[in-house]
PDB file of C-alpha atoms in Angstrom:
ATOM      1  CA  SER I   7      10.497  17.754  -1.310  1.00 50.00           C
ATOM      2  CA  GLN I   8       8.280  17.035  -4.302  1.00 55.00           C
ATOM      3  CA  GLN I   9       4.620  17.771  -3.912  1.00 66.00           C
ATOM      4  CA  GLY I  10       3.153  16.515  -7.150  1.00 72.00           C
ATOM      5  CA  GLU I  11       2.930  12.871  -8.014  1.00 82.00           C
ATOM      6  CA  GLU I  12       2.324  11.947 -11.605  1.00 85.00           C
ATOM      7  CA  ASP I  13       0.643   8.797 -12.788  1.00 85.00           C
ATOM      8  CA  PRO I  14       1.543   6.638 -14.624  1.00 89.00           C
ATOM      9  CA  GLN I  15       5.320   6.802 -14.332  1.00 91.00           C
ATOM     10  CA  ALA I  16       5.700   5.686 -17.937  1.00 93.00           C
ATOM     11  CA  LEU I  17       3.329   5.573 -20.873  1.00 95.00           C
ATOM     12  CA  SER I  18       3.826   4.063 -24.310  1.00 96.00           C
ATOM     13  CA  ILE I  19       1.285   4.692 -27.058  1.00 96.00           C
ATOM     14  CA  GLN I  20       0.956   4.550 -30.830  1.00 97.00           C
ATOM     15  CA  GLU I  21       1.131   7.699 -32.900  1.00 97.00           C
ATOM     16  CA  GLY I  22      -2.329   9.157 -33.335  1.00 97.00           C
ATOM     17  CA  GLU I  23      -3.614   7.885 -29.991  1.00 97.00           C
ATOM     18  CA  ASN I  24      -4.439  10.139 -27.067  1.00 97.00           C
ATOM     19  CA  ALA I  25      -2.224  10.299 -23.986  1.00 97.00           C
ATOM     20  CA  THR I  26      -3.647  11.007 -20.551  1.00 97.00           C
ATOM     21  CA  MET I  27      -1.386  11.853 -17.626  1.00 96.00           C
ATOM     22  CA  ASN I  28      -2.496  12.490 -14.061  1.00 96.00           C
ATOM     23  CA  CYS I  29      -1.059  14.507 -11.224  1.00 94.00           C
ATOM     24  CA  SER I  30      -1.990  14.630  -7.558  1.00 95.00           C
ATOM     25  CA  TYR I  31      -0.747  17.129  -5.011  1.00 94.00           C
ATOM     26  CA  LYS I  32      -1.049  17.707  -1.284  1.00 92.00           C
ATOM     27  CA  THR I  33      -1.241  21.357  -0.289  1.00 88.00           C
ATOM     28  CA  SER I  34      -3.061  24.505  -1.402  1.00 88.00           C
ATOM     29  CA  ILE I  35      -1.943  26.008  -4.692  1.00 88.00           C
ATOM     30  CA  ASN I  36      -2.256  29.224  -6.699  1.00 87.00           C
ATOM     31  CA  ASN I  37      -1.981  27.394  -9.980  1.00 91.00           C
ATOM     32  CA  LEU I  38      -0.834  24.139 -11.545  1.00 93.00           C
ATOM     33  CA  GLN I  39       1.437  23.972 -14.566  1.00 95.00           C
ATOM     34  CA  TRP I  40       2.620  21.264 -16.913  1.00 96.00           C
ATOM     35  CA  TYR I  41       6.093  21.209 -18.452  1.00 97.00           C
ATOM     36  CA  ARG I  42       7.809  19.032 -21.010  1.00 97.00           C
ATOM     37  CA  GLN I  43      11.465  17.998 -21.029  1.00 97.00           C
ATOM     38  CA  ASN I  44      13.290  16.318 -23.871  1.00 95.00           C
ATOM     39  CA  SER I  45      16.196  14.140 -22.828  1.00 91.00           C
ATOM     40  CA  GLY I  46      19.114  16.175 -21.495  1.00 87.00           C
ATOM     41  CA  ARG I  47      17.406  19.495 -22.177  1.00 91.00           C
ATOM     42  CA  GLY I  48      15.711  22.198 -20.149  1.00 92.00           C
ATOM     43  CA  LEU I  49      12.009  22.279 -19.343  1.00 96.00           C
ATOM     44  CA  VAL I  50       9.474  23.915 -21.607  1.00 96.00           C
ATOM     45  CA  HIS I  51       6.224  25.334 -20.258  1.00 95.00           C
ATOM     46  CA  LEU I  52       3.092  23.810 -21.787  1.00 96.00           C
ATOM     47  CA  ILE I  53       0.084  25.169 -19.958  1.00 95.00           C
ATOM     48  CA  LEU I  54      -0.970  26.872 -16.713  1.00 94.00           C
ATOM     49  CA  ILE I  55      -4.325  26.480 -14.983  1.00 94.00           C
ATOM     50  CA  ARG I  56      -5.280  28.703 -12.069  1.00 92.00           C
ATOM     51  CA  SER I  57      -6.845  27.347  -8.902  1.00 92.00           C
ATOM     52  CA  ASN I  58     -10.209  28.916  -9.797  1.00 93.00           C
ATOM     53  CA  GLU I  59     -10.276  27.293 -13.243  1.00 95.00           C
ATOM     54  CA  ARG I  60     -11.503  23.791 -14.007  1.00 97.00           C
ATOM     55  CA  GLU I  61     -10.420  23.212 -17.594  1.00 97.00           C
ATOM     56  CA  LYS I  62      -8.135  24.809 -20.124  1.00 96.00           C
ATOM     57  CA  HIS I  63      -7.185  24.079 -23.722  1.00 96.00           C
ATOM     58  CA  SER I  64      -4.133  24.911 -25.780  1.00 95.00           C
ATOM     59  CA  GLY I  65      -3.849  23.363 -29.224  1.00 97.00           C
ATOM     60  CA  ARG I  66      -3.766  19.571 -28.750  1.00 97.00           C
ATOM     61  CA  LEU I  67      -3.496  19.948 -24.981  1.00 97.00           C
ATOM     62  CA  ARG I  68      -6.356  19.848 -22.513  1.00 98.00           C
ATOM     63  CA  VAL I  69      -5.752  20.210 -18.795  1.00 98.00           C
ATOM     64  CA  THR I  70      -8.277  19.808 -15.996  1.00 97.00           C
ATOM     65  CA  LEU I  71      -7.991  20.720 -12.349  1.00 97.00           C
ATOM     66  CA  ASP I  72     -10.053  19.404  -9.451  1.00 96.00           C
ATOM     67  CA  THR I  73      -9.030  21.289  -6.321  1.00 95.00           C
ATOM     68  CA  SER I  74     -11.398  19.261  -4.133  1.00 95.00           C
ATOM     69  CA  LYS I  75      -9.508  16.107  -5.069  1.00 95.00           C
ATOM     70  CA  LYS I  76      -6.172  17.930  -5.414  1.00 95.00           C
ATOM     71  CA  SER I  77      -5.638  16.425  -8.819  1.00 95.00           C
ATOM     72  CA  SER I  78      -5.049  17.429 -12.415  1.00 96.00           C
ATOM     73  CA  SER I  79      -4.912  15.661 -15.728  1.00 97.00           C
ATOM     74  CA  LEU I  80      -3.173  16.471 -18.987  1.00 97.00           C
ATOM     75  CA  LEU I  81      -4.585  15.097 -22.218  1.00 98.00           C
ATOM     76  CA  ILE I  82      -2.554  15.180 -25.411  1.00 98.00           C
ATOM     77  CA  THR I  83      -4.736  14.387 -28.395  1.00 97.00           C
ATOM     78  CA  ALA I  84      -3.601  12.865 -31.686  1.00 97.00           C
ATOM     79  CA  SER I  85      -0.110  12.202 -30.368  1.00 97.00           C
ATOM     80  CA  ARG I  86       2.958  12.471 -32.567  1.00 97.00           C
ATOM     81  CA  ALA I  87       6.400  10.870 -32.325  1.00 96.00           C
ATOM     82  CA  ALA I  88       7.732  14.345 -31.479  1.00 96.00           C
ATOM     83  CA  ASP I  89       5.650  14.302 -28.280  1.00 97.00           C
ATOM     84  CA  THR I  90       8.056  11.701 -26.863  1.00 97.00           C
ATOM     85  CA  ALA I  91       9.469  13.357 -23.736  1.00 97.00           C
ATOM     86  CA  SER I  92       9.130  13.550 -19.964  1.00 97.00           C
ATOM     87  CA  TYR I  93       6.173  15.510 -18.631  1.00 97.00           C
ATOM     88  CA  PHE I  94       6.082  17.183 -15.239  1.00 96.00           C
ATOM     89  CA  CYS I  95       3.307  18.758 -13.282  1.00 95.00           C
ATOM     90  CA  ALA I  96       4.294  21.644 -11.047  1.00 95.00           C
ATOM     91  CA  THR I  97       2.283  23.336  -8.354  1.00 92.00           C
ATOM     92  CA  GLY I  98       2.655  27.048  -7.854  1.00 85.00           C
ATOM     93  CA  ALA I  99       2.513  28.507  -4.366  1.00 81.00           C
ATOM     94  CA  ASN I 100       4.576  30.898  -2.261  1.00 76.00           C
ATOM     95  CA  SER I 101       6.372  32.290  -5.297  1.00 82.00           C
ATOM     96  CA  LYS I 102       7.918  29.029  -6.435  1.00 86.00           C
ATOM     97  CA  LEU I 103       7.051  25.887  -8.352  1.00 91.00           C
ATOM     98  CA  THR I 104       7.297  22.413  -6.862  1.00 92.00           C
ATOM     99  CA  PHE I 105       7.684  19.649  -9.433  1.00 94.00           C
ATOM    100  CA  GLY I 106       6.680  16.010  -9.451  1.00 92.00           C
ATOM    101  CA  LYS I 107       8.924  13.160 -10.565  1.00 93.00           C
ATOM    102  CA  GLY I 108       7.559  13.168 -14.071  1.00 94.00           C
ATOM    103  CA  ILE I 109       5.995  10.829 -16.604  1.00 95.00           C
ATOM    104  CA  THR I 110       7.970   9.360 -19.480  1.00 96.00           C
ATOM    105  CA  LEU I 111       5.863   9.342 -22.630  1.00 97.00           C
ATOM    106  CA  SER I 112       6.938   7.289 -25.624  1.00 97.00           C
ATOM    107  CA  VAL I 113       5.001   7.690 -28.860  1.00 97.00           C
ATOM    108  CA  ARG I 114       5.698   4.925 -31.346  1.00 95.00           C
ATOM    109  CA  PRO I 115       5.636   5.922 -35.037  1.00 91.00           C
TER     110      PRO I 115
ATOM    111  CA  ASP G  22      17.599  37.995 -26.361  1.00 52.00           C
ATOM    112  CA  THR G  23      16.392  34.533 -27.202  1.00 74.00           C
ATOM    113  CA  GLY G  24      15.995  32.991 -23.783  1.00 94.00           C
ATOM    114  CA  VAL G  25      17.732  31.891 -20.622  1.00 97.00           C
ATOM    115  CA  SER G  26      21.338  30.892 -21.154  1.00 97.00           C
ATOM    116  CA  GLN G  27      23.518  28.838 -18.846  1.00 98.00           C
ATOM    117  CA  ASP G  28      27.251  28.305 -18.856  1.00 98.00           C
ATOM    118  CA  PRO G  29      28.961  25.910 -18.907  1.00 98.00           C
ATOM    119  CA  ARG G  30      26.615  23.262 -20.278  1.00 97.00           C
ATOM    120  CA  HIS G  31      28.809  20.480 -18.950  1.00 97.00           C
ATOM    121  CA  LYS G  32      31.360  20.418 -16.155  1.00 98.00           C
ATOM    122  CA  ILE G  33      33.423  17.461 -14.997  1.00 98.00           C
ATOM    123  CA  THR G  34      35.405  18.017 -11.825  1.00 98.00           C
ATOM    124  CA  LYS G  35      37.210  16.080  -9.143  1.00 97.00           C
ATOM    125  CA  ARG G  36      35.811  15.767  -5.668  1.00 97.00           C
ATOM    126  CA  GLY G  37      36.876  18.663  -3.482  1.00 97.00           C
ATOM    127  CA  GLN G  38      37.135  21.213  -6.270  1.00 98.00           C
ATOM    128  CA  ASN G  39      34.999  24.341  -6.503  1.00 98.00           C
ATOM    129  CA  VAL G  40      32.702  24.963  -9.461  1.00 98.00           C
ATOM    130  CA  THR G  41      30.705  27.984 -10.562  1.00 98.00           C
ATOM    131  CA  PHE G  42      27.737  28.117 -12.902  1.00 98.00           C
ATOM    132  CA  ARG G  43      26.397  31.228 -14.555  1.00 98.00           C
ATOM    133  CA  CYS G  44      22.859  32.019 -15.632  1.00 98.00           C
ATOM    134  CA  ASP G  45      21.735  34.887 -17.843  1.00 97.00           C
ATOM    135  CA  PRO G  46      17.957  35.268 -17.588  1.00 96.00           C
ATOM    136  CA  ILE G  47      15.583  36.841 -20.071  1.00 94.00           C
ATOM    137  CA  SER G  48      16.476  40.514 -19.782  1.00 90.00           C
ATOM    138  CA  GLU G  49      13.136  41.909 -18.636  1.00 87.00           C
ATOM    139  CA  HIS G  50      12.541  39.185 -16.040  1.00 90.00           C
ATOM    140  CA  ASN G  51      12.933  40.225 -12.421  1.00 90.00           C
ATOM    141  CA  ARG G  52      12.807  36.750 -10.868  1.00 93.00           C
ATOM    142  CA  LEU G  53      15.510  34.111 -11.211  1.00 96.00           C
ATOM    143  CA  TYR G  54      15.363  30.550  -9.889  1.00 96.00           C
ATOM    144  CA  TRP G  55      17.870  27.748  -9.430  1.00 97.00           C
ATOM    145  CA  TYR G  56      16.747  24.117  -9.429  1.00 97.00           C
ATOM    146  CA  ARG G  57      18.663  20.851  -9.237  1.00 97.00           C
ATOM    147  CA  GLN G  58      17.611  17.737 -11.116  1.00 97.00           C
ATOM    148  CA  THR G  59      19.025  14.236 -10.695  1.00 95.00           C
ATOM    149  CA  LEU G  60      18.428  11.352 -13.065  1.00 92.00           C
ATOM    150  CA  GLY G  61      14.845  10.160 -13.118  1.00 90.00           C
ATOM    151  CA  GLN G  62      13.630  12.897 -10.794  1.00 93.00           C
ATOM    152  CA  GLY G  63      11.872  16.195 -11.199  1.00 94.00           C
ATOM    153  CA  PRO G  64      13.599  19.519 -10.590  1.00 96.00           C
ATOM    154  CA  GLU G  65      14.082  20.395  -6.917  1.00 95.00           C
ATOM    155  CA  PHE G  66      13.948  24.016  -5.834  1.00 95.00           C
ATOM    156  CA  LEU G  67      17.202  25.479  -4.519  1.00 96.00           C
ATOM    157  CA  THR G  68      16.756  29.242  -4.319  1.00 96.00           C
ATOM    158  CA  TYR G  69      15.253  32.281  -6.009  1.00 95.00           C
ATOM    159  CA  PHE G  70      15.936  35.971  -6.422  1.00 95.00           C
ATOM    160  CA  GLN G  71      13.698  38.920  -7.040  1.00 92.00           C
ATOM    161  CA  ASN G  72      15.956  41.497  -8.638  1.00 92.00           C
ATOM    162  CA  GLU G  73      19.164  41.271  -6.562  1.00 93.00           C
ATOM    163  CA  ALA G  74      17.498  40.051  -3.353  1.00 93.00           C
ATOM    164  CA  GLN G  75      17.691  36.353  -2.504  1.00 93.00           C
ATOM    165  CA  LEU G  76      14.241  35.729  -1.075  1.00 91.00           C
ATOM    166  CA  GLU G  77      14.263  32.021  -0.275  1.00 91.00           C
ATOM    167  CA  LYS G  78      16.741  29.183   0.075  1.00 92.00           C
ATOM    168  CA  SER G  79      15.921  25.506   0.263  1.00 92.00           C
ATOM    169  CA  ARG G  80      17.334  23.268   2.953  1.00 87.00           C
ATOM    170  CA  LEU G  81      18.982  21.448   0.036  1.00 83.00           C
ATOM    171  CA  LEU G  82      21.281  24.443  -0.289  1.00 86.00           C
ATOM    172  CA  SER G  83      23.996  23.481   2.180  1.00 89.00           C
ATOM    173  CA  ASP G  84      26.766  25.797   3.391  1.00 93.00           C
ATOM    174  CA  ARG G  85      28.878  24.684   0.440  1.00 96.00           C
ATOM    175  CA  PHE G  86      26.427  26.290  -1.968  1.00 96.00           C
ATOM    176  CA  SER G  87      26.157  30.008  -2.563  1.00 96.00           C
ATOM    177  CA  ALA G  88      24.159  31.924  -5.122  1.00 97.00           C
ATOM    178  CA  GLU G  89      24.368  35.561  -6.058  1.00 96.00           C
ATOM    179  CA  ARG G  90      22.660  37.979  -8.366  1.00 96.00           C
ATOM    180  CA  PRO G  91      24.692  41.111  -7.742  1.00 91.00           C
ATOM    181  CA  LYS G  92      23.077  43.587 -10.114  1.00 87.00           C
ATOM    182  CA  GLY G  93      19.735  41.931 -10.566  1.00 86.00           C
ATOM    183  CA  SER G  94      20.732  40.585 -13.950  1.00 91.00           C
ATOM    184  CA  PHE G  95      22.874  37.433 -14.285  1.00 96.00           C
ATOM    185  CA  SER G  96      23.316  34.990 -11.413  1.00 98.00           C
ATOM    186  CA  THR G  97      26.043  32.619 -10.304  1.00 98.00           C
ATOM    187  CA  LEU G  98      25.765  29.396  -8.342  1.00 98.00           C
ATOM    188  CA  GLU G  99      28.979  28.260  -6.678  1.00 98.00           C
ATOM    189  CA  ILE G 100      29.560  24.882  -5.111  1.00 97.00           C
ATOM    190  CA  GLN G 101      32.594  24.606  -2.878  1.00 97.00           C
ATOM    191  CA  ARG G 102      34.386  21.370  -2.012  1.00 97.00           C
ATOM    192  CA  THR G 103      32.261  19.348  -4.404  1.00 97.00           C
ATOM    193  CA  GLU G 104      31.075  15.870  -3.430  1.00 97.00           C
ATOM    194  CA  GLN G 105      29.942  13.021  -5.654  1.00 96.00           C
ATOM    195  CA  GLY G 106      26.391  13.596  -4.441  1.00 95.00           C
ATOM    196  CA  ASP G 107      26.464  17.031  -6.067  1.00 97.00           C
ATOM    197  CA  SER G 108      26.431  15.402  -9.504  1.00 97.00           C
ATOM    198  CA  ALA G 109      23.242  16.633 -11.133  1.00 97.00           C
ATOM    199  CA  MET G 110      21.786  18.972 -13.709  1.00 97.00           C
ATOM    200  CA  TYR G 111      21.565  22.524 -12.375  1.00 98.00           C
ATOM    201  CA  LEU G 112      18.713  24.392 -14.002  1.00 97.00           C
ATOM    202  CA  CYS G 113      18.145  28.121 -14.046  1.00 98.00           C
ATOM    203  CA  ALA G 114      14.804  29.700 -14.818  1.00 96.00           C
ATOM    204  CA  SER G 115      13.454  33.224 -14.945  1.00 94.00           C
ATOM    205  CA  SER G 116      10.044  34.813 -14.763  1.00 92.00           C
ATOM    206  CA  SER G 117       8.339  38.150 -14.625  1.00 86.00           C
ATOM    207  CA  PHE G 118       6.584  38.997 -11.360  1.00 79.00           C
ATOM    208  CA  ILE G 119       4.135  41.851 -11.434  1.00 72.00           C
ATOM    209  CA  LEU G 120       2.789  42.722  -7.992  1.00 63.00           C
ATOM    210  CA  ARG G 121      -0.269  44.626  -9.157  1.00 56.00           C
ATOM    211  CA  THR G 122      -1.594  41.633 -11.098  1.00 55.00           C
ATOM    212  CA  SER G 123      -0.971  39.294  -8.175  1.00 53.00           C
ATOM    213  CA  VAL G 124       0.498  36.664 -10.460  1.00 55.00           C
ATOM    214  CA  ASN G 125       2.354  34.941  -7.689  1.00 59.00           C
ATOM    215  CA  THR G 126       4.007  32.075  -9.501  1.00 65.00           C
ATOM    216  CA  GLY G 127       3.653  32.297 -13.235  1.00 82.00           C
ATOM    217  CA  GLU G 128       5.339  30.521 -16.087  1.00 89.00           C
ATOM    218  CA  LEU G 129       9.025  29.788 -15.690  1.00 93.00           C
ATOM    219  CA  PHE G 130      11.394  29.984 -18.645  1.00 94.00           C
ATOM    220  CA  PHE G 131      14.188  27.458 -18.237  1.00 96.00           C
ATOM    221  CA  GLY G 132      17.681  27.375 -19.612  1.00 97.00           C
ATOM    222  CA  GLU G 133      19.217  24.195 -21.017  1.00 96.00           C
ATOM    223  CA  GLY G 134      20.939  23.446 -17.730  1.00 97.00           C
ATOM    224  CA  SER G 135      24.492  22.876 -16.556  1.00 98.00           C
ATOM    225  CA  ARG G 136      25.330  19.221 -16.036  1.00 97.00           C
ATOM    226  CA  LEU G 137      27.839  18.607 -13.257  1.00 98.00           C
ATOM    227  CA  THR G 138      29.755  15.353 -12.884  1.00 98.00           C
ATOM    228  CA  VAL G 139      31.908  14.989  -9.779  1.00 98.00           C
ATOM    229  CA  LEU G 140      34.477  12.186 -10.014  1.00 96.00           C
TER     230      LEU G 140
END
């Protein structure tokens, strides 16, 4: 079963714009992580936020976590064509990650 | 060691045949995970090992599926009597679990996956 639900399912933006992706989940977590997947490839870890953290930054990425609302958001600033990929949120609990269905991001040059 | 490697990358087989996938994790990682991903979906957890011990199996892992990690290094995932519904990408990932730091579920390092097509 998939715990996280990302929103929107697909997002198309112009290069240079910001992309915001949301994730909601249902049960208690230790942490929440975001991954990226290029078509036909494996997943690449982007960022991890622990359940006691509210915001975290890594380069052009900013992730927030609201445990009271069981939701997270990923912001990619100044997007590039190379950011085109699928993005997944994953909730960490009980020694494993549970992934959502993903968001398809298209960045137009 | 540059990362998690999986073999083969692609496998086409006829229904009813057996297939085996191999995963070589990052050498210092003690945890190894198998996930399955179908088109348009996120990865679904199948099973994981800590060293050579298989600690959890998903209900998705039917009797036709078996995974091993005999020496706590590489792992194999075998599917017997394949069905068309087994067609998917099988992803392996590894991580380092350190009890004293209580990092329960940290970052996973994924391989490129093994794509299975059952005709």
